C-alpha atoms as a PDB file:
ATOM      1  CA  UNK A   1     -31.009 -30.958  -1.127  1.00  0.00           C
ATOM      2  CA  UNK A   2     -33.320 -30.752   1.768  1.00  0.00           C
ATOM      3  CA  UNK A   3     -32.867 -27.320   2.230  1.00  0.00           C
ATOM      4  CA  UNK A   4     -33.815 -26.354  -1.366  1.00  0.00           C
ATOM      5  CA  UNK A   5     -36.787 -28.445  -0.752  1.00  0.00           C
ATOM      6  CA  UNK A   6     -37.863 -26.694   2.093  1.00  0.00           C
ATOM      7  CA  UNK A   7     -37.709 -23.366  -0.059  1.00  0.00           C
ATOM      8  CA  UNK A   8     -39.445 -24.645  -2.919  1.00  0.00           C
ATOM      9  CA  UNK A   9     -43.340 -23.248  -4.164  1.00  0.00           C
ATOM     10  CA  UNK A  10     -44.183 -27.149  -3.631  1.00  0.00           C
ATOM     11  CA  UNK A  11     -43.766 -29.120  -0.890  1.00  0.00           C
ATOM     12  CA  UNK A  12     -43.617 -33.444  -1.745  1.00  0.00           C
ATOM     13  CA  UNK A  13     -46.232 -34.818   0.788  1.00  0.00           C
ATOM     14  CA  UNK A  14     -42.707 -37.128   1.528  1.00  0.00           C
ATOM     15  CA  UNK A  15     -39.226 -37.363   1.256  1.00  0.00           C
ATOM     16  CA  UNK A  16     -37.674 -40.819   1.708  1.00  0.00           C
ATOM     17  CA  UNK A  17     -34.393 -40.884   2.553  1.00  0.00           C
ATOM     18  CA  UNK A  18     -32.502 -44.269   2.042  1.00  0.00           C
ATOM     19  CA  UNK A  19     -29.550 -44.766   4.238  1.00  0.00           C
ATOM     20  CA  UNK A  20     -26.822 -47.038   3.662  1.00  0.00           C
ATOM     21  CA  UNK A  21     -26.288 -49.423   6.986  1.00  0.00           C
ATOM     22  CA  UNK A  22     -24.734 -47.711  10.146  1.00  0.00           C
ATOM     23  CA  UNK A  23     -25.116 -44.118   8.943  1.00  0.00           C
ATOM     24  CA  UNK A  24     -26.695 -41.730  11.346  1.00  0.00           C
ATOM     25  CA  UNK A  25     -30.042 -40.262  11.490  1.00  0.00           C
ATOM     26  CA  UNK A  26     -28.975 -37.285  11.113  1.00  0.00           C
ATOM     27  CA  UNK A  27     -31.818 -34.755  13.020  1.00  0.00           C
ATOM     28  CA  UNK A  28     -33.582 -33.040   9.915  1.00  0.00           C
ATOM     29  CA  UNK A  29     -35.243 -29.614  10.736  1.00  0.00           C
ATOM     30  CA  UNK A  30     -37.581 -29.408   7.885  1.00  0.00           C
ATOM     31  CA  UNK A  31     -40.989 -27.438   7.752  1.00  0.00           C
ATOM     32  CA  UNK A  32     -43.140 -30.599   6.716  1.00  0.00           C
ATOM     33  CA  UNK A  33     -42.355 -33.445   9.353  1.00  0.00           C
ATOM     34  CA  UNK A  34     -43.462 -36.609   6.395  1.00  0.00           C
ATOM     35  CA  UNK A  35     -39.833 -37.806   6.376  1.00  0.00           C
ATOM     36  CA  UNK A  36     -39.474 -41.669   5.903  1.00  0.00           C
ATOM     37  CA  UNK A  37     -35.823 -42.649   7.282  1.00  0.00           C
ATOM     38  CA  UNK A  38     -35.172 -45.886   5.092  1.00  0.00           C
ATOM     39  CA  UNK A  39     -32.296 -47.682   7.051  1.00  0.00           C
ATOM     40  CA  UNK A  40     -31.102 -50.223   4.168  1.00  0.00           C
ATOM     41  CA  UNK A  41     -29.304 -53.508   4.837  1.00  0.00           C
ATOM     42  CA  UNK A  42     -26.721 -53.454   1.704  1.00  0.00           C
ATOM     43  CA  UNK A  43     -25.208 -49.991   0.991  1.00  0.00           C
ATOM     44  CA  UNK A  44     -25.029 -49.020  -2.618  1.00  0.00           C
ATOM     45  CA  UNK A  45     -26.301 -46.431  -4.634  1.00  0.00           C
ATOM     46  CA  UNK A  46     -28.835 -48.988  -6.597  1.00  0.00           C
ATOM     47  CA  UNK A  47     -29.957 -50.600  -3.559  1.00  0.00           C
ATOM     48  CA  UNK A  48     -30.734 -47.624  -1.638  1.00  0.00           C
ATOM     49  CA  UNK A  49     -32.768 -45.814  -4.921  1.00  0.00           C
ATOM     50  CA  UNK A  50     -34.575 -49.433  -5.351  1.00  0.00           C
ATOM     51  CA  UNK A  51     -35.294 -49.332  -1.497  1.00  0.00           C
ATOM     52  CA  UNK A  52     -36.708 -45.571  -1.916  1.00  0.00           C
ATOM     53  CA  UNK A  53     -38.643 -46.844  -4.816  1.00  0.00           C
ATOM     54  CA  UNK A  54     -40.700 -49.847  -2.990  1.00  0.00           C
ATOM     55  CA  UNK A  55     -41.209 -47.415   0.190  1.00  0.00           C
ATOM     56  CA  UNK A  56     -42.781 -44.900  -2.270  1.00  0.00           C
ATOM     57  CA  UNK A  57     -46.651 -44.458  -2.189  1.00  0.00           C
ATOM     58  CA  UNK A  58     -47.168 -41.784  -3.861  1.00  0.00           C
ATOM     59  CA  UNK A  59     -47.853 -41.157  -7.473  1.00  0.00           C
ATOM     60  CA  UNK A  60     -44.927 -39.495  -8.170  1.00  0.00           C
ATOM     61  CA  UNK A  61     -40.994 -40.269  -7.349  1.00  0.00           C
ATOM     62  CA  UNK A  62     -38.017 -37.833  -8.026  1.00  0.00           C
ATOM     63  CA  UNK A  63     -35.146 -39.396  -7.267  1.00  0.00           C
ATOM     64  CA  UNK A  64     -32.471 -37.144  -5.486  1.00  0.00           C
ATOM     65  CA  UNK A  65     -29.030 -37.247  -4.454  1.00  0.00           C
ATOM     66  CA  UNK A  66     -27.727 -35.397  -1.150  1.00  0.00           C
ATOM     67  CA  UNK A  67     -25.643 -33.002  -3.035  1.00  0.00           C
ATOM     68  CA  UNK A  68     -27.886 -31.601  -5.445  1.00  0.00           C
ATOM     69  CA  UNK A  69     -30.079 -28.462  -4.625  1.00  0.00           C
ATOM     70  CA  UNK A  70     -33.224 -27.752  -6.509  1.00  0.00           C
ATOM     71  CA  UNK A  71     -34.161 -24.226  -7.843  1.00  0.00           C
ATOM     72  CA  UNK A  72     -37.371 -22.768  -6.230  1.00  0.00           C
ATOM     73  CA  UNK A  73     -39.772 -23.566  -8.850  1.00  0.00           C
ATOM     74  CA  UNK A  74     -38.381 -26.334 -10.109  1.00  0.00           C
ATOM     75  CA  UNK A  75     -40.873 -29.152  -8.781  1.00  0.00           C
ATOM     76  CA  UNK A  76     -43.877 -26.738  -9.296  1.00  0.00           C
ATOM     77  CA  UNK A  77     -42.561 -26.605 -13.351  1.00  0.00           C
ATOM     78  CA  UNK A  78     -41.922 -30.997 -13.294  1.00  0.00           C
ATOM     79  CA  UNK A  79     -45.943 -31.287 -12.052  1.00  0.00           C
ATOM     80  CA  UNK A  80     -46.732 -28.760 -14.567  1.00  0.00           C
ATOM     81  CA  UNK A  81     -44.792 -30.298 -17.236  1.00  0.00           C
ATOM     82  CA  UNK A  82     -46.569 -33.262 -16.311  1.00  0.00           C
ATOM     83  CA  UNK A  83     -50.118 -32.386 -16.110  1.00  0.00           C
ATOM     84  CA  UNK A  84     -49.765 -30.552 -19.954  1.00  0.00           C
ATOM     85  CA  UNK A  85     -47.976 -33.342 -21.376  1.00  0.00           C
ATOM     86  CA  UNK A  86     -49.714 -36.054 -19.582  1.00  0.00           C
ATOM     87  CA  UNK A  87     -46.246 -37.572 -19.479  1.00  0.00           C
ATOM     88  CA  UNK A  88     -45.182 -40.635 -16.929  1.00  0.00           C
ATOM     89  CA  UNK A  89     -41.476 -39.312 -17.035  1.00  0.00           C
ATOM     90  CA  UNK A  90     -39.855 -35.897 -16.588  1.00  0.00           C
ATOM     91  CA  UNK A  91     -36.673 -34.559 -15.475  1.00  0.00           C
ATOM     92  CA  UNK A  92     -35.015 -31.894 -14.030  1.00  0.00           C
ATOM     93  CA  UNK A  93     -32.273 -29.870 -16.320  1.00  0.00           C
ATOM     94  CA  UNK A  94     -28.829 -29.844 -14.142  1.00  0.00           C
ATOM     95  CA  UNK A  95     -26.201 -27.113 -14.145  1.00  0.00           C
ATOM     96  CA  UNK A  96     -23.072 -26.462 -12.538  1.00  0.00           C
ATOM     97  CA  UNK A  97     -23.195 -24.360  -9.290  1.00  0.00           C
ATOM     98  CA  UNK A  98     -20.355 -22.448  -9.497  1.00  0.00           C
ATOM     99  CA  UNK A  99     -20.428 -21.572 -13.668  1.00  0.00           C
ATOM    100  CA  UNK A 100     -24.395 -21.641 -13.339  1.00  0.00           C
ATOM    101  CA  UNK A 101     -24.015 -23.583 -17.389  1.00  0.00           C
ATOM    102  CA  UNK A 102     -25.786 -26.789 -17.776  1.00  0.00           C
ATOM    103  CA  UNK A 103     -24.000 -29.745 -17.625  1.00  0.00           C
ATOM    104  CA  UNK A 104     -25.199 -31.314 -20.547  1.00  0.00           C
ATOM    105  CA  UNK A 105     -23.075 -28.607 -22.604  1.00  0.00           C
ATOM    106  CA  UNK A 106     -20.049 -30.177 -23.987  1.00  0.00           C
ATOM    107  CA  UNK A 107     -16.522 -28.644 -22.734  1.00  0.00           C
END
């Protein structure tokens, strides 16, 4: 994920990460240095978001998992989807790496 973010046409002005109690922190070589390390008491995948959501100053939130990887243009397109729609919710479309189909296509 963070290296798709560091490719991307748009930058976030910071990435929280949320980390479950005695994980690493893991040295992250990114080109903008606005990385919140979140170290959470209670691991769990609701805890952790809800932890990255009360850190969060910022306008917007796009909530990420570690796994995922983001296509280059993909939060330059959410903030344009945005600013047209005036919406207060978008989301990305997801597809499968290896089949490059969405996921949301029935099997």
């Amino acid at each position: 994920m963070l290296k798709s973010l560091n490719k991307g046409t748009v930058f976030p002005g910071t990435i929280i990460i949320a980390l479950p109690p005695n994980a690493e922190k893991q040295k992250l070589f990114l080109k903008n240095k606005k990385v919140k390390i979140v170290q959470c008491p209670i691991k769990g995948q609701v805890y952790q978001r809800l932890m990255g959501f009360k850190t969060a100053k910022s306008n917007f939130v796009l909530q990420l998992d570690d796994d995922i990887s983001l296509k280059k243009d993909c939060l330059e397109l959410l903030f344009k989807k945005i600013k047209k729609s005036n919406a207060s919710a978008v989301g990305p479309s997801y597809f499968w790496t290896d089949t490059k189909k969405s996921i949301y296509e029935k099997k």
